[in-house]
Coordinates of C-alpha atoms and ligand atoms in Angstrom, one line a residue:
X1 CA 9.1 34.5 58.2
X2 CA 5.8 33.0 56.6
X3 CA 5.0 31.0 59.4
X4 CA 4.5 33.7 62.0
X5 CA 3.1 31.2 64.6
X6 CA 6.4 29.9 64.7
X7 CA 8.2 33.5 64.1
X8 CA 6.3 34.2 67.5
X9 CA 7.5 31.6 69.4
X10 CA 10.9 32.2 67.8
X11 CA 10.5 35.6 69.7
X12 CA 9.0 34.3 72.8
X13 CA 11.7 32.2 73.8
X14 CA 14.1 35.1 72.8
X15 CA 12.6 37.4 75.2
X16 CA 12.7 34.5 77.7
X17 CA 16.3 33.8 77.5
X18 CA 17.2 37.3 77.6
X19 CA 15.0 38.2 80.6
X20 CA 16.2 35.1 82.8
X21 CA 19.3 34.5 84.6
X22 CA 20.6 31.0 83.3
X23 CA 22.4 28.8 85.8
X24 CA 21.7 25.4 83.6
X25 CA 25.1 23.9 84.1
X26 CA 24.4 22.3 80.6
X27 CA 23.5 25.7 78.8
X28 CA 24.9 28.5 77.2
X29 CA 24.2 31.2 74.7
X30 CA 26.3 30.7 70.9
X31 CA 27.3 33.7 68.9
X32 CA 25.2 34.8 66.0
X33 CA 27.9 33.5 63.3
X34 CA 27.2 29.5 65.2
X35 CA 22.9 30.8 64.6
X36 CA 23.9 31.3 60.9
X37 CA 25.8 28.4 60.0
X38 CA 23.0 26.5 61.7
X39 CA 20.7 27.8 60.0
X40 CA 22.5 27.7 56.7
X41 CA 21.9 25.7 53.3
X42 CA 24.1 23.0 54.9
X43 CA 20.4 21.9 56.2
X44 CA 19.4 20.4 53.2
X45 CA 22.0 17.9 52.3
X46 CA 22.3 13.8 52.7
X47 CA 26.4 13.1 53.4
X48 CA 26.2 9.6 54.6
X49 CA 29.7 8.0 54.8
X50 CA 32.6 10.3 55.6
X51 CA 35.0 12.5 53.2
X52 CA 35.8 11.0 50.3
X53 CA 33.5 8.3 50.8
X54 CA 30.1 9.5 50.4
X55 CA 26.8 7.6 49.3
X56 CA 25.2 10.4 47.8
X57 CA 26.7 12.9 44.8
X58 CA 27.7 16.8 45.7
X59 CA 29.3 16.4 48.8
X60 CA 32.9 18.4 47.8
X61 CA 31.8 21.3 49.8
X62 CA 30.3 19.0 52.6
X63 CA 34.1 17.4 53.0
X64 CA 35.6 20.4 53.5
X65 CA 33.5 21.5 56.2
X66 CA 33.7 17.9 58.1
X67 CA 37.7 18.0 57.0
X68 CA 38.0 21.5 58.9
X69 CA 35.9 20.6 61.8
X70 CA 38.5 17.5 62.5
X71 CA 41.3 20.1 61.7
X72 CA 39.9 22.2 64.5
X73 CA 39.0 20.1 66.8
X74 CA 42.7 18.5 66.9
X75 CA 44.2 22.2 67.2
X76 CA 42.0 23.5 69.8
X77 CA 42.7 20.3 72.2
X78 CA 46.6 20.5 70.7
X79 CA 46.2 16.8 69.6
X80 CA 48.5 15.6 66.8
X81 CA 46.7 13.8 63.4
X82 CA 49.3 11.0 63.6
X83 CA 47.9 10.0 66.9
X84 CA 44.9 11.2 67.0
X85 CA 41.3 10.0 64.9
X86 CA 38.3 12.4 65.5
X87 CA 34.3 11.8 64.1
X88 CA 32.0 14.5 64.2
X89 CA 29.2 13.3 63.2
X90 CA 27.1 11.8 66.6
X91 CA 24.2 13.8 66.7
X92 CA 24.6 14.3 70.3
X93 CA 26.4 13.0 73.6
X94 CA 24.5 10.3 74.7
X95 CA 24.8 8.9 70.8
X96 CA 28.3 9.2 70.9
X97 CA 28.5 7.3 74.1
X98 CA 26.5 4.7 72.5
X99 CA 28.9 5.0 69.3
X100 CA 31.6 4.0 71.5
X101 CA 30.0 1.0 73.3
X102 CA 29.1 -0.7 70.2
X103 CA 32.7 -0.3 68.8
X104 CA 34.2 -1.5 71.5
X105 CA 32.6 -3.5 74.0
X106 CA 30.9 -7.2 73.1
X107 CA 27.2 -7.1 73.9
X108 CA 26.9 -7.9 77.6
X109 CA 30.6 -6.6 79.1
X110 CA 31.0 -5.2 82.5
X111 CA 31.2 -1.3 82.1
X112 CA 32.2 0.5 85.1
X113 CA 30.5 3.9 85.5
X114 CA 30.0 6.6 88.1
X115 CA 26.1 5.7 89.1
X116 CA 23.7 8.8 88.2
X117 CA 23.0 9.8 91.8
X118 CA 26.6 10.3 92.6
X119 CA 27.0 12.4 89.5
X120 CA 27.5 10.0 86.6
X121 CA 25.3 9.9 83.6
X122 CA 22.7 8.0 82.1
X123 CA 25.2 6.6 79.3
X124 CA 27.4 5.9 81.8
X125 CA 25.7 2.3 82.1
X126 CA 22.3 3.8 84.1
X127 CA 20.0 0.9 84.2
X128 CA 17.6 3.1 82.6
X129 CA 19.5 3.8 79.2
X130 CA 20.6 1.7 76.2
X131 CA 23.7 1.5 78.0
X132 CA 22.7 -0.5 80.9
X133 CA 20.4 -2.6 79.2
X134 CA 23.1 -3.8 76.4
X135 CA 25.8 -3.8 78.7
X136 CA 26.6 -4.6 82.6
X137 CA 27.4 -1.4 84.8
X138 CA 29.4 -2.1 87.3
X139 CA 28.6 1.3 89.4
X140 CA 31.2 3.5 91.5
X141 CA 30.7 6.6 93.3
X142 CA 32.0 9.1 95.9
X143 CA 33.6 8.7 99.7
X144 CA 30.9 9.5 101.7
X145 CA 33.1 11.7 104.0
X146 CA 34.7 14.1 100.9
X147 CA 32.1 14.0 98.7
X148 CA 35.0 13.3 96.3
X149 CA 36.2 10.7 93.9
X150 CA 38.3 8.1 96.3
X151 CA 40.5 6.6 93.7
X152 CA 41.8 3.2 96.1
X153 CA 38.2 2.5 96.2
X154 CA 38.0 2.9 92.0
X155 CA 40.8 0.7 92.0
X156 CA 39.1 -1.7 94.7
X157 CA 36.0 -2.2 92.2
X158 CA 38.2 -2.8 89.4
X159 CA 40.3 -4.9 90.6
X160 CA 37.1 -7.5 92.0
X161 CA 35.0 -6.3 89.0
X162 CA 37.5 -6.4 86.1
X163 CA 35.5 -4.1 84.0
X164 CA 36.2 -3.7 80.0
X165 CA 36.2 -0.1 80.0
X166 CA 35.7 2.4 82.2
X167 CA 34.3 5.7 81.8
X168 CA 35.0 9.0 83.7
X169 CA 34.0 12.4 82.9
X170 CA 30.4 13.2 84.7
X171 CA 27.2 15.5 84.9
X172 CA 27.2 16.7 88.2
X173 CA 31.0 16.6 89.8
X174 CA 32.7 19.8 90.7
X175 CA 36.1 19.0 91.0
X176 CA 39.2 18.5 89.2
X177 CA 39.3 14.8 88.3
X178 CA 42.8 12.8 88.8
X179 CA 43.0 11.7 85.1
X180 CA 46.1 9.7 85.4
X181 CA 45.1 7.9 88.5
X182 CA 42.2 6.6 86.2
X183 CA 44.6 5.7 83.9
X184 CA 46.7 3.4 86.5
X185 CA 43.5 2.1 87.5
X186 CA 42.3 0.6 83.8
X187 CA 45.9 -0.6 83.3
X188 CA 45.5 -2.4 85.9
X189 CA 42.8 -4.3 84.6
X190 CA 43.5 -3.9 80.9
X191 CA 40.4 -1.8 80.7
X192 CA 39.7 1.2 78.2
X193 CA 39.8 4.2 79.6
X194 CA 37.1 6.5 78.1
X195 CA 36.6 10.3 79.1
X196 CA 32.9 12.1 78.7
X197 CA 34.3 15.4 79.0
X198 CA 31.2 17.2 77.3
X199 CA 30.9 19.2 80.8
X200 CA 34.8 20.7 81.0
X201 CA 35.6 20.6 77.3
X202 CA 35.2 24.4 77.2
X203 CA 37.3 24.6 80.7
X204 CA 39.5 22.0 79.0
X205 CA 40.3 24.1 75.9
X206 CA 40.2 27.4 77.8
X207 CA 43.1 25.6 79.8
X208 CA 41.5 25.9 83.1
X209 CA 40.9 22.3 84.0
X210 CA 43.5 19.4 82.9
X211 CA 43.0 17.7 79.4
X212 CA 42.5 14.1 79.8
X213 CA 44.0 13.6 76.6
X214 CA 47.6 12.2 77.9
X215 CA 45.7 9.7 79.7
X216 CA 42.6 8.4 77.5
X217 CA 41.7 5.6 75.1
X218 CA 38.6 7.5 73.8
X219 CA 37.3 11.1 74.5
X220 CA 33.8 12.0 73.7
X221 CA 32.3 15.7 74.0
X222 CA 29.4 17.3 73.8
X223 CA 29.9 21.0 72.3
X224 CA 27.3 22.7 73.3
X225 CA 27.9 23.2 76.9
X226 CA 31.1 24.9 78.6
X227 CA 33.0 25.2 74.8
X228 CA 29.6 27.1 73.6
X229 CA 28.5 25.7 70.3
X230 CA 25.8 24.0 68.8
X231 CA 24.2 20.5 69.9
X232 CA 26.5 18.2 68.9
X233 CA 29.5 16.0 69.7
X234 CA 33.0 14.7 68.7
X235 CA 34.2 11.6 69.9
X236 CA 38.2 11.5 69.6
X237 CA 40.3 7.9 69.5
X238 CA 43.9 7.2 70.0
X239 CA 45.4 6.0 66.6
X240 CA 47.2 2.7 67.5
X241 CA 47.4 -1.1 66.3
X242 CA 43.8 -1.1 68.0
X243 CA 42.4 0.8 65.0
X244 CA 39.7 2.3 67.7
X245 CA 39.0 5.4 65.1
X246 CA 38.1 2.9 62.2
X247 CA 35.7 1.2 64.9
X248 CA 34.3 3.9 66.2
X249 CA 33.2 5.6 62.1
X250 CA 31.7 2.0 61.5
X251 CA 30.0 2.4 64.7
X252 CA 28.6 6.0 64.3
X253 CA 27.8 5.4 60.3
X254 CA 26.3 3.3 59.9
X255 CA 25.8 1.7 62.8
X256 CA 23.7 3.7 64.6
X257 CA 22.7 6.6 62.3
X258 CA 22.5 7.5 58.2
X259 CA 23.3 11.2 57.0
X260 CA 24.9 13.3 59.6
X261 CA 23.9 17.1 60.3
X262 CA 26.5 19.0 58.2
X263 CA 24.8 22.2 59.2
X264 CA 25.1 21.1 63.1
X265 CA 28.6 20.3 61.7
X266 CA 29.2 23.7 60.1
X267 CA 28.5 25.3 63.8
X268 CA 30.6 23.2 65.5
X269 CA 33.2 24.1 62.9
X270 CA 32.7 27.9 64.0
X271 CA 32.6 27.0 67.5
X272 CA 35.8 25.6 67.3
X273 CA 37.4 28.5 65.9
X274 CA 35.7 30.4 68.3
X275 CA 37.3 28.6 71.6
X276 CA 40.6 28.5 70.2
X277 CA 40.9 32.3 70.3
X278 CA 42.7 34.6 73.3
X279 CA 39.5 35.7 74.4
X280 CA 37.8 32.2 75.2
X281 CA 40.5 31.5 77.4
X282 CA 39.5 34.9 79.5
X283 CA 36.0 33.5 79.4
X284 CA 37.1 30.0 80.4
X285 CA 38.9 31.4 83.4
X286 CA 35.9 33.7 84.5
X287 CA 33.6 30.9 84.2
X288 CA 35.3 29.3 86.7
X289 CA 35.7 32.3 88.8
X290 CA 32.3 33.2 89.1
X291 CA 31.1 29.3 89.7
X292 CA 34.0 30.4 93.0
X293 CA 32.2 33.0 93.7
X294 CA 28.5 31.8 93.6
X295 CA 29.6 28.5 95.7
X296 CA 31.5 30.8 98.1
X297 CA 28.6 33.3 98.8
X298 CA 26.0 30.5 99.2
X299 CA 27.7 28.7 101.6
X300 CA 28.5 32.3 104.0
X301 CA 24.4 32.4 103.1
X302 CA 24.3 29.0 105.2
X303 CA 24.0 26.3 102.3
X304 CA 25.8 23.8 102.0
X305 CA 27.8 22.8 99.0
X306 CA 28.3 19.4 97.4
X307 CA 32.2 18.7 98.3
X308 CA 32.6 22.0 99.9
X309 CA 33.1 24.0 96.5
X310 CA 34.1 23.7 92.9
X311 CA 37.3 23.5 90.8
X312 CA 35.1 23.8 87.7
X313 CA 31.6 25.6 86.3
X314 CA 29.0 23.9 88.4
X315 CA 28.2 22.9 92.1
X316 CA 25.2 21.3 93.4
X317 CA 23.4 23.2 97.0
X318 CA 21.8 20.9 99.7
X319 CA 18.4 22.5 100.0
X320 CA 17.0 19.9 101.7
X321 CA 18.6 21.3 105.0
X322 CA 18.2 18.2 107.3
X323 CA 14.4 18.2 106.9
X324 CA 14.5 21.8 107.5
X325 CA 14.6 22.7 103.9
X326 CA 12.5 21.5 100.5
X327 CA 13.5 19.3 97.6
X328 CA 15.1 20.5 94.8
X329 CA 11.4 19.9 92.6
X330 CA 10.5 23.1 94.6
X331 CA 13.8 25.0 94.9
X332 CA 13.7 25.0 91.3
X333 CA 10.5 26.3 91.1
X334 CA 10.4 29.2 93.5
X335 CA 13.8 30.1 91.4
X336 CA 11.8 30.1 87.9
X337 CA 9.2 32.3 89.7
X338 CA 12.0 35.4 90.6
X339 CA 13.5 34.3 86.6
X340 CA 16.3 32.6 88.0
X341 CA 16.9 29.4 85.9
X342 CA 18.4 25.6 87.5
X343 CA 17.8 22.4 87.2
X344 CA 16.9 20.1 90.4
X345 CA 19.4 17.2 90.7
X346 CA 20.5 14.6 93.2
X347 CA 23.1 15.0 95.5
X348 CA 25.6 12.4 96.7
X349 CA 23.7 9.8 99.0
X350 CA 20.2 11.4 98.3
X351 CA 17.5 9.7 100.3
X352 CA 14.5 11.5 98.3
X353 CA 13.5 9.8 94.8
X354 CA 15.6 11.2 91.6
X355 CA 11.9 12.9 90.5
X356 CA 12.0 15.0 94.0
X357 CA 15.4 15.2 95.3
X358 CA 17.4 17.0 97.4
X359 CA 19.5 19.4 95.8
X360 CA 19.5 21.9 92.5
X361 CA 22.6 22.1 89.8
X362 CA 24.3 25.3 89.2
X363 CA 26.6 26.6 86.7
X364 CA 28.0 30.0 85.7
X365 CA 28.7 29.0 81.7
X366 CA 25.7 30.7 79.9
X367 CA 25.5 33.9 82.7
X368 CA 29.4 34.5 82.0
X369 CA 28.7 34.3 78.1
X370 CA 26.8 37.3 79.1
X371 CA 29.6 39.1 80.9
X372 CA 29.0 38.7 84.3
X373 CA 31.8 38.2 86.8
X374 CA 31.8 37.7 90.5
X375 CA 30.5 41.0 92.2
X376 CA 27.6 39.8 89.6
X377 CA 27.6 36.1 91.2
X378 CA 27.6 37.4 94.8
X379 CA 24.5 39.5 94.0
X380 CA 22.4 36.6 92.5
X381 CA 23.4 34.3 95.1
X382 CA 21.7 36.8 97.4
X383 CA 18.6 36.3 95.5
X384 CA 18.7 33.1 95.8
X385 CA 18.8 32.7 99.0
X386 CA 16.0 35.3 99.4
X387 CA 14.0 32.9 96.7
X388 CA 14.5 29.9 99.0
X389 CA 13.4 31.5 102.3
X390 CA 10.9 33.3 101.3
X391 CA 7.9 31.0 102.0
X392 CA 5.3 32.0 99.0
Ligands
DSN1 N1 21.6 16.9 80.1 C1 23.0 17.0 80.3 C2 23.2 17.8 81.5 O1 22.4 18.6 81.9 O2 24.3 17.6 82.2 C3 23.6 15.7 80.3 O3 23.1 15.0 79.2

């Protein structure tokens, strides 16, 4: 490379994400043939418009590669083309959320969304996001007593709130989420039903947690988290007499953005291939294992764990301890400084401010990409815990 200043930090932040241990929830590490078609030719070309229908000359390899990443993306979630419309062109997750507010929802219309501090997120209608200024969230949260979703109080709000769509699918929930009773519940408002699954789409695919597709109007993914590919998204829309897919592409291009990333396309395409092998389904499975294992250990270490445990790849630790403790700013912190990686997050009911609160998120994605399993798990939870009592 010419530029070595960058070359350098290229290899900075190599060293650094091979000499940490990464419990991001949000993170993982792709394979070098996802670096390549990222970093391929596919970079320097304008495709505004979708196959077939471009705005700009030499696109015929360009709709092959979009073309295969919607053949892929059907396969790998076993979706049918007949009733099933992808686009995967939102640059990221929240963009694809916003994608699928301006195609559906008149300015203004009551949205109802998990609030942030139970374990929602921002684009679920957060005061604080384009979502929530443009549109009216009509919040919902957890029992107090479970730390769980308590689906007759969803239907409760609905029913009073009579919301236009509702969105389930969240940032910082650890259990397996009752699809179909979300589905009952938006029937019986006439509400969409849209699914943010960017969290469990690898668990999803790896057939580990249950597909939402049976049940949803709209499904929008990230694809860089738990199904391990680039930054990206794909937002999936039942084909019906509602034409949702046609309003969604309008939406996406060019309503909200020009020229898509075809080489942030090209990874995904890899990605997809990647997931839909035997072996993901092993990894899926582990992941989910060693997220077991971590929560399990932690909690016979004396913390306590959001809901009691986790069906999935994350969990979220109380280290405020009743006072006894410290906020999840610091937590975080005193993990960085033994090179164990987290991110501090609210937990249900939180009375410290979102900036300082009282737990951290973990997740077991990007440290099982790296083949650890739960003997592995068990050992850094015991670091952890050493991190967090140790007073430094
Ligand atoms: N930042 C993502 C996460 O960490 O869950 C959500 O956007």
């Amino acid at each position: 490379m010419n530029d070595t200043q960058i070359e350098k930090l290229i290899q900075a932040e190599k060293a650094r994400q091979k000499k940490v241990i990464n419990l991001i929830a949000s993170e993982n590490y792709v394979s070098k043939d996802v670096l390549m078609a990222l970093g391929s030719e596919f970079t320097n070309k304008y495709a505004e418009g979708y196959a077939g229908k471009r705005y700009y000359g030499g696109n015929t390899v360009v709709d092959k590669i979009e073309n295969l990443c919607i053949a892929r993306a059907l396969k790998l979630f076993k979706l049918k083309k007949e009733e099933w419309h992808v686009n995967v062109q939102a640059l990221s997750g929240s963009p694809a959320n916003l994608a699928v507010y301006t195609a559906l929802l008149p300015l203004g219309s009551k949205v109802m969304g998990m609030s942030l501090d139970q374990g929602g997120h921002l684009t679920h209608g957060h005061k604080a996001s384009a979502t929530g200024k443009f549109w009216m969230q009509v919040p919902y949260g957890l029992s107090k007593e479970t730390e769980q979703l308590d689906y007759e109080e969803l239907a409760k709000i609905a029913k009073r709130e009579k919301p236009k769509m509702i969105i389930a699918g969240f940032t910082a929930y650890a259990r397996i989420v009752d699809w179909k009773k979300f589905r009952e519940i938006a029937d019986s408002v006439g509400a969409y039903l849209v699914v943010d699954m960017s969290h469990t789409a690898g668990l999803v695919a790896g057939g580990v947690y249950p597909s939402p597709f049976p049940y949803a109007d709209i499904v929008t993914t990230t694809t860089h988290k738990t199904l391990r590919g680039p930054r990206g998204a794909l937002i999936f829309a039942k084909k019906d007499v509602r034409e949702l897919g046609k309003k969604i592409d309008k939406a996406v291009f060019p309503g909200l953005q020009g020229g898509p990333h075809i080489n942030q396309i090209a990874g995904v395409v890899v990605a997809l291939k990647e997931a839909s092998i035997g072996d993901f389904k092993k990894y899926a499975k582990q992941v989910v294992k060693n997220a077991q294992a971590l929560a399990g250990e932690l909690s016979k270490l004396g913390w306590r764990i959001i809901s009691g445990g986790t069906d999935s790849h994350l969990f979220l630790v109380d280290v405020s301890m009743d006072g006894k403790g410290m906020g999840g700013g610091e937590a975080s912190d005193r993990l960085e400084k033994v090179g164990i990686i987290v991110n501090k997050n609210a937990i249900p009911f939180d009375t410290c401010p979102p900036t300082d609160p009282s737990g951290i998120r973990l997740g077991t994605a990007a440290e099982t990409t790296r083949g650890k399993k739960e003997k592995d798990f068990i050992k850094i939870a015991r670091e952890i815990d050493d991190a967090l009592r140790t007073k430094n």
